[in-house]
Coordinates of N, CA and C in Angstrom, one line a residue:
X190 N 32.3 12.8 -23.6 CA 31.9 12.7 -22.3 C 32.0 11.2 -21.8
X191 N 32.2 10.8 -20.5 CA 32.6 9.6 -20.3 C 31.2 9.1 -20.1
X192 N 30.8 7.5 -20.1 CA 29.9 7.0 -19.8 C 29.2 7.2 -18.7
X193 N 29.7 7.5 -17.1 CA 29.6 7.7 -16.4 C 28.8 9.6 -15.8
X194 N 29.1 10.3 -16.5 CA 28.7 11.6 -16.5 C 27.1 11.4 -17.3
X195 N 27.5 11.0 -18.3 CA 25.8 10.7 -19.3 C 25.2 9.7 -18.3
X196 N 25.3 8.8 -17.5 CA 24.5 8.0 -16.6 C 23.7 8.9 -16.1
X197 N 24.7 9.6 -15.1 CA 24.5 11.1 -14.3 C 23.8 11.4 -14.8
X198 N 23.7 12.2 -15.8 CA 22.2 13.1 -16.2 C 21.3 12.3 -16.4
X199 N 21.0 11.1 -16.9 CA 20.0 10.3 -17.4 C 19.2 10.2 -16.1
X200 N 20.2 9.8 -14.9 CA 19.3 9.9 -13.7 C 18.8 10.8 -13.0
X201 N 19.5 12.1 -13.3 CA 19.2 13.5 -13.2 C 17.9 13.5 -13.4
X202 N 17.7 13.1 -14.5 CA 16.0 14.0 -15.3 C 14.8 12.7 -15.6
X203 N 15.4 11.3 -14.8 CA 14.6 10.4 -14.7 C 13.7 10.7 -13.9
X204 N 12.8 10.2 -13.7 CA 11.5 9.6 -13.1 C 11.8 8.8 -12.0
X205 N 11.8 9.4 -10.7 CA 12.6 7.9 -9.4 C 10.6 7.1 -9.1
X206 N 10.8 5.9 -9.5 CA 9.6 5.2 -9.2 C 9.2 5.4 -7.4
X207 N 8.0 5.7 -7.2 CA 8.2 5.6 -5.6 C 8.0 4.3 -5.2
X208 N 7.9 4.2 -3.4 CA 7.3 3.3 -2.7 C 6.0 3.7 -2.2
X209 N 5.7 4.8 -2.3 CA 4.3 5.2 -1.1 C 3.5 4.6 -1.9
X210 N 2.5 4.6 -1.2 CA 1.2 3.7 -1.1 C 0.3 5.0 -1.7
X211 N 0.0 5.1 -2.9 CA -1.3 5.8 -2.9 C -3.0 5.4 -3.0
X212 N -3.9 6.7 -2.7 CA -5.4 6.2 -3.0 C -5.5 4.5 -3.7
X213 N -6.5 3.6 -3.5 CA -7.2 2.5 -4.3 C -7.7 3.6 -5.8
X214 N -7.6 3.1 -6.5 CA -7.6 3.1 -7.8 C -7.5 3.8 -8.3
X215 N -6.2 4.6 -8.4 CA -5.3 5.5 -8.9 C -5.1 4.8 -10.3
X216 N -5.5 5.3 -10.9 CA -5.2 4.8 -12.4 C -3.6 5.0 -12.8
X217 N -3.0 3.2 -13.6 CA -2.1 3.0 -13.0 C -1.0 3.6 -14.0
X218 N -2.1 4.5 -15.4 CA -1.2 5.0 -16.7 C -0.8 6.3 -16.4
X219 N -1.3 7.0 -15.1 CA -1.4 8.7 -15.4 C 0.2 8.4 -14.0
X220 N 0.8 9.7 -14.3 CA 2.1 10.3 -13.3 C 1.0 11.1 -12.2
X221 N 0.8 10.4 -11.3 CA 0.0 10.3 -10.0 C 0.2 12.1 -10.0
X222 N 1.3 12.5 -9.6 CA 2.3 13.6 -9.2 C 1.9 15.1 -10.1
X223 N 1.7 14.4 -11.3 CA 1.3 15.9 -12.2 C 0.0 15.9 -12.3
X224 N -1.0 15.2 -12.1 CA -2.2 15.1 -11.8 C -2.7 15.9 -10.6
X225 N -2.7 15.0 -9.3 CA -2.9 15.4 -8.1 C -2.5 17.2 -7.9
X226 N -3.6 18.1 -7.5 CA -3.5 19.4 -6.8 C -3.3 19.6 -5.0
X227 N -3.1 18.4 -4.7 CA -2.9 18.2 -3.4 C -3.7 19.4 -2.8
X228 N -5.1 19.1 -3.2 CA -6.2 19.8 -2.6 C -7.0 19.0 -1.3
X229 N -6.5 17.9 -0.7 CA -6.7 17.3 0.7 C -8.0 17.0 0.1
X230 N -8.6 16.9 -0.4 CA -10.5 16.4 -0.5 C -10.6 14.9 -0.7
X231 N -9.5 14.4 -1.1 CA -9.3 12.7 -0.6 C -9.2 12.4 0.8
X232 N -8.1 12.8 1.1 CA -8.0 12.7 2.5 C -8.5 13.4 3.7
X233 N -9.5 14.2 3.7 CA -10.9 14.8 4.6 C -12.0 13.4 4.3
X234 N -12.0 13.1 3.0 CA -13.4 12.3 2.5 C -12.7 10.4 3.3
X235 N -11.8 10.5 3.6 CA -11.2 9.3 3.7 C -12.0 8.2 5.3
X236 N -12.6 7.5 5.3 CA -14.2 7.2 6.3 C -12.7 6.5 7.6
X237 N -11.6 5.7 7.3 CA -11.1 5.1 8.2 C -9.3 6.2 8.5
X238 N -9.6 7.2 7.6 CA -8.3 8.5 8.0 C -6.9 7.9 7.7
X239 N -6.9 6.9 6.6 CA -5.9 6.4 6.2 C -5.0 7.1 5.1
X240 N -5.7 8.1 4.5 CA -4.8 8.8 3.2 C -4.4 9.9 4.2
X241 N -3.3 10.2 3.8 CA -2.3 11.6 4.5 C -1.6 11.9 4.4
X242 N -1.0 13.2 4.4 CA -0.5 14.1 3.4 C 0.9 13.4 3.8
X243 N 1.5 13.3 2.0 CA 2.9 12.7 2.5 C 4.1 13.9 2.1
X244 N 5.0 13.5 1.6 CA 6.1 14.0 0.6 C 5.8 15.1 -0.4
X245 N 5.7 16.5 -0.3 CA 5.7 17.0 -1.3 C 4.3 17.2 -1.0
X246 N 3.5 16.8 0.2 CA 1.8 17.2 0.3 C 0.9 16.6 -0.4
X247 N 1.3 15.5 -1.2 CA 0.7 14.3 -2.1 C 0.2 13.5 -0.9
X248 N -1.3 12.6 -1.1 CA -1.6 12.0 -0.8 C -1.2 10.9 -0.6
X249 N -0.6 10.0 0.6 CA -0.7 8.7 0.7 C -1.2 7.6 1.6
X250 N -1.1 6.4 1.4 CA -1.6 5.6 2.1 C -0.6 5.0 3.3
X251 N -1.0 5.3 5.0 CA -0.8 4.3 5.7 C -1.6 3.8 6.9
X252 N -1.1 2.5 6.8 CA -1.6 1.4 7.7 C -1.4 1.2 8.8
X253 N -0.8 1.9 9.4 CA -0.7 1.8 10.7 C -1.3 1.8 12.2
X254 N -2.9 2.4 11.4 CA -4.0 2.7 12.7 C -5.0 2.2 12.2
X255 N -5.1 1.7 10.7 CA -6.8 1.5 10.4 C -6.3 0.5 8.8
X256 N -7.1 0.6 8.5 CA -7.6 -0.3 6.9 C -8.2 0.8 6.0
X257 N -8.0 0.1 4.5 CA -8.9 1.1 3.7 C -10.3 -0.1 3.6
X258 N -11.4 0.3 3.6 CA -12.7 -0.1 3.8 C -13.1 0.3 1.9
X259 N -12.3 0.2 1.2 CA -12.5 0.5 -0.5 C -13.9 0.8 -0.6
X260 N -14.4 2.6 0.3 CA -15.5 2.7 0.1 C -15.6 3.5 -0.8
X261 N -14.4 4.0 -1.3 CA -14.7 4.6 -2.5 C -15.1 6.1 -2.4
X262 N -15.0 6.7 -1.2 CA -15.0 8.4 -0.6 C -14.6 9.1 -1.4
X263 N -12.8 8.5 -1.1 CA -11.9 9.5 -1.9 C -11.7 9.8 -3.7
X264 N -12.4 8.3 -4.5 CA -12.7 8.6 -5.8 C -13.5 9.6 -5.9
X265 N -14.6 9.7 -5.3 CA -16.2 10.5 -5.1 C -15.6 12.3 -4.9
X266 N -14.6 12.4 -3.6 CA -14.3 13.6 -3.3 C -13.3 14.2 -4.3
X267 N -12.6 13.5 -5.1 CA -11.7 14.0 -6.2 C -12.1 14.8 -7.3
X268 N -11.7 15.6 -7.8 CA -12.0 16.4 -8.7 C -11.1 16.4 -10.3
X269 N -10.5 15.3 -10.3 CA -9.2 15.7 -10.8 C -9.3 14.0 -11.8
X270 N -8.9 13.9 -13.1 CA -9.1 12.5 -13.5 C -8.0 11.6 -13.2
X271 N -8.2 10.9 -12.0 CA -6.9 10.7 -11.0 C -7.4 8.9 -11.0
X272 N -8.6 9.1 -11.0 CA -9.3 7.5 -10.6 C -9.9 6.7 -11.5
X273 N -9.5 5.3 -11.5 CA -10.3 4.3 -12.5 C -11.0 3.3 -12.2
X274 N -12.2 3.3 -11.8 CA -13.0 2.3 -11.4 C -13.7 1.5 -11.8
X275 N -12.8 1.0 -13.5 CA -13.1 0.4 -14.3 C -11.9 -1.3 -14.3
X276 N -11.0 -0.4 -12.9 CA -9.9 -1.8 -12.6 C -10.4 -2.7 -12.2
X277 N -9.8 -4.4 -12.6 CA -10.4 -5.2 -11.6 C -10.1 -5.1 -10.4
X278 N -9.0 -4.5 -9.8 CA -9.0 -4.3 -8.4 C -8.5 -3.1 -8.0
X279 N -9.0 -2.0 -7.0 CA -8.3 -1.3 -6.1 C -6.9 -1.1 -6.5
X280 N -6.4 -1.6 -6.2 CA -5.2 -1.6 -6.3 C -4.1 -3.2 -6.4
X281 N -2.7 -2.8 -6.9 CA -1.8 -4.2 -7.3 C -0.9 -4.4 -6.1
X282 N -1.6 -4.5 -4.6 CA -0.4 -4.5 -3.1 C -1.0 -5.9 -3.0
X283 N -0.2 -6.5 -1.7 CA -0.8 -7.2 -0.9 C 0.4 -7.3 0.4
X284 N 0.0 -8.2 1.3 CA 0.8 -8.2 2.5 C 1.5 -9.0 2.4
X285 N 2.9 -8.7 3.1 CA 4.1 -9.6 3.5 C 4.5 -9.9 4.8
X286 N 5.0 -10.7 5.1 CA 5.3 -10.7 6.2 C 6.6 -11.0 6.6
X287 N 7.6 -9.8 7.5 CA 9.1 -9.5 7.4 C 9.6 -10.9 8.2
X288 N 10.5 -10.6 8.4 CA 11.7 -11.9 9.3 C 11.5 -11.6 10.5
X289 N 10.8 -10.5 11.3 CA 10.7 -10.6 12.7 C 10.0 -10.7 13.4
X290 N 9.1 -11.4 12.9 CA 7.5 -11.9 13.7 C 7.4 -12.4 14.0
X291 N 6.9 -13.0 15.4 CA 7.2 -13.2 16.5 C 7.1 -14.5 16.6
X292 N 6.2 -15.3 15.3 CA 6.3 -16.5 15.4 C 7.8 -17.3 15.1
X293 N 8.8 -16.6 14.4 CA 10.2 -17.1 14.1 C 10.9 -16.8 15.5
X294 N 9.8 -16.3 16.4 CA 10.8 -16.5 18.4 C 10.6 -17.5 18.7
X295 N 9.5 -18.3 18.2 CA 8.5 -19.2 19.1 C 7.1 -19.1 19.8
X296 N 7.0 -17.4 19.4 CA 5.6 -16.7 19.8 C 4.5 -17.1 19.2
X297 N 3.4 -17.6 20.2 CA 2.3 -18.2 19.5 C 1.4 -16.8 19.0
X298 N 1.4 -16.3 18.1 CA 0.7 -15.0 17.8 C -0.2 -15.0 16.2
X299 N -1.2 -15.0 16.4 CA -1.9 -15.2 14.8 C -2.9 -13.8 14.9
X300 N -2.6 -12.2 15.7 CA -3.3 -11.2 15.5 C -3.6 -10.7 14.1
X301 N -2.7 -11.0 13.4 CA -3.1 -11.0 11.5 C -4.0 -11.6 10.6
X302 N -4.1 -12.8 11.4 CA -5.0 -13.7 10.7 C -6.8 -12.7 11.0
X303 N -6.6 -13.1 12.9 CA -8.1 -12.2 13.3 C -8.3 -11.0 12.8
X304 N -7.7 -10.7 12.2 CA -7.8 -9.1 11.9 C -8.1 -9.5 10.0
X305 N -8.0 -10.7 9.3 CA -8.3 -10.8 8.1 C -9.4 -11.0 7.4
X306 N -10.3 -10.0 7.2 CA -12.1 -10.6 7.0 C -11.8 -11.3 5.4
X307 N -10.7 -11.5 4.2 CA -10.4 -12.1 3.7 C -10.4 -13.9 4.0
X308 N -9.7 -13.6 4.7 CA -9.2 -15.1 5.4 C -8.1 -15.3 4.5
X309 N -7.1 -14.2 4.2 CA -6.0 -14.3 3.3 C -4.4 -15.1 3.6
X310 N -4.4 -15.3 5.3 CA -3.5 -15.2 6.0 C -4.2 -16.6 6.7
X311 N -3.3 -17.3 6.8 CA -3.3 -18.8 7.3 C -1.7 -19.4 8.0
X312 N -2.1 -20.0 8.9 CA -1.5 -20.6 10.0 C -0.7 -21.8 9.8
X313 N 0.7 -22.5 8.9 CA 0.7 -23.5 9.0 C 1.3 -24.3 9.9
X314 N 0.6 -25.5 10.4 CA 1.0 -26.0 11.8 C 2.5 -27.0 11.4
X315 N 3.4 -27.2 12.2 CA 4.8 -28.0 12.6 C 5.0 -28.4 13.3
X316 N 5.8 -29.4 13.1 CA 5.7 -30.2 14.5 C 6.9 -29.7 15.1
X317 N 6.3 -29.0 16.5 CA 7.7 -28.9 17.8 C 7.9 -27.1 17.1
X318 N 7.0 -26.8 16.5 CA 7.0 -25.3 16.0 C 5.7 -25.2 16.4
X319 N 5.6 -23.5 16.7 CA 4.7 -22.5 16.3 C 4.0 -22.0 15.3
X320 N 2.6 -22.7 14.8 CA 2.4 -22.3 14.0 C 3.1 -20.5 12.9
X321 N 3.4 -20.8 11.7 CA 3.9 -19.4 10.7 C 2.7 -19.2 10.3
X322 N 3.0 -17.8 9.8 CA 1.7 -17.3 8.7 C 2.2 -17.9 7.5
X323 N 1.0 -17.5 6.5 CA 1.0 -18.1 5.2 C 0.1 -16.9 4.6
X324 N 0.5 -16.4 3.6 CA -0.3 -14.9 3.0 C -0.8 -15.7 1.5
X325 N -2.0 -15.9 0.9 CA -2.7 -16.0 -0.3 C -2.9 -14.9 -1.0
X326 N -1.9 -14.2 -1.2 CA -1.9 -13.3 -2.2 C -3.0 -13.2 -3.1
X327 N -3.6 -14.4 -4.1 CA -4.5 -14.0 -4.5 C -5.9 -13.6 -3.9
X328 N -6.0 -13.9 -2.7 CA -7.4 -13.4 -1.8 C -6.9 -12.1 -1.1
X329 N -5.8 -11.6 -1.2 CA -5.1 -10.3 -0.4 C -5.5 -9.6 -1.2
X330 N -6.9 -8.4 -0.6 CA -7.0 -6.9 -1.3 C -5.9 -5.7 -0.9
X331 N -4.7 -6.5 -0.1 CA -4.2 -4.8 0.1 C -4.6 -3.9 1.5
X332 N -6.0 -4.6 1.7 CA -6.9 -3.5 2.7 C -5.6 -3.0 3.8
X333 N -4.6 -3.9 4.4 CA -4.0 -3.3 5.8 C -4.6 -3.5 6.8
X334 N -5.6 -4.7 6.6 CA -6.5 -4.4 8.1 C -5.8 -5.5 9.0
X335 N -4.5 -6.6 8.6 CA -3.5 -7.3 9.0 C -2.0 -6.1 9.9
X336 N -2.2 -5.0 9.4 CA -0.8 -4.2 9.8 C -0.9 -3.4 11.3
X337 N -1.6 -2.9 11.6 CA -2.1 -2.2 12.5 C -1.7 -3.4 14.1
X338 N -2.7 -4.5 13.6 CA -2.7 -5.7 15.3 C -1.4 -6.0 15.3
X339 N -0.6 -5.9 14.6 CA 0.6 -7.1 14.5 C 1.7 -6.4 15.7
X340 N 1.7 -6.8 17.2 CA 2.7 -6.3 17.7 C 4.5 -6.4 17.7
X341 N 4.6 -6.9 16.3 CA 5.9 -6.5 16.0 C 6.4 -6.0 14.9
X342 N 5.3 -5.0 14.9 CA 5.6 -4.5 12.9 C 6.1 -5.2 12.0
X343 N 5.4 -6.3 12.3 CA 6.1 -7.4 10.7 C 5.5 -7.1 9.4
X344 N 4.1 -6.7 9.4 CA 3.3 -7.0 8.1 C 4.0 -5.4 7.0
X345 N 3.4 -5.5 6.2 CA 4.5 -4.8 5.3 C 2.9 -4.4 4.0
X346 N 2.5 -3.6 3.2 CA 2.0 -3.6 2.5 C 2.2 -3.1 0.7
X347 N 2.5 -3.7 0.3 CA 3.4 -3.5 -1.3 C 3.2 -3.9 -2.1
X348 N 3.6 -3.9 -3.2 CA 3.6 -4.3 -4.9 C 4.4 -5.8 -4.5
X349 N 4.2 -6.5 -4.9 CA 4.4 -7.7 -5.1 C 5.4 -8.0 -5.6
X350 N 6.9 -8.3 -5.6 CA 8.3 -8.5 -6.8 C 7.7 -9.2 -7.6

């Protein structure tokens, strides 16, 4: 068989890594996917209505309207050994911020920053420029509470390269 056909099947019956965003502290050993009964009790328990049913009726996370407030609901409403709250953190995301934000127009806009009860997100000033953001990743929990104000969908919430 040529190399190319055995690729083919390998990717066949692989495992495609996702992008979605799931629950804070989804323990990071277990296959999310064969666990989860996608019995919605995360996401009814969910206090700011951020987990919602994605792909396949699996729970995920978005940012678009609110923040997770890591109150810890959806561990509590689970039934299933899905959660570890023995991690140092929630979860391994934090915020980015894309090429189109509005400070690379000249837009004076720092709605990310006010929206950071971190203070993760900082302003650095230039001369004859508009202040840019600046993201401290290590003070970034992830929360999203940066993604929602941002009127030009810049902020981004992900695994870190």
């Amino acid at each position: 068989m040529s190399d190319s056909i055995n690729q083919g099947r390998r990717n066949l019956f692989s495992r495609r890594k996702s992008n979605v965003q799931r629950p804070p502290w989804v323990n990071p050993y277990i296959e999310f996917t064969d666990i989860c009964t996608r019995c919605d009790k995360c996401i009814k328990a969910c206090e700011t209505q951020i987990i919602k049913r994605g792909d396949g009726g699996f729970p995920e996370i978005r940012f678009s309207e609110a923040e997770c407030t890591f109150c810890q609901q959806c561990v509590t409403a689970c039934e299933e050994p899905i959660f570890d709250l023995q991690q140092a953190a929630p979860w391994q995301i934090s915020a980015s911020i894309k090429d189109n934000c509005l400070t690379n127009s000249g837009v004076w806009c720092q709605s990310c920053k006010d929206a950071c009860d971190e203070r993760a997100i900082s302003f650095v000033m230039a001369v004859g420029q508009v202040p840019k953001p600046a993201i401290n990743t290590d003070a970034c929990t992830g929360c999203g509470a940066c993604v929602s104000p941002c009127p030009s969908d810049s902020i981004t919430i992900s695994k870190p390269d």
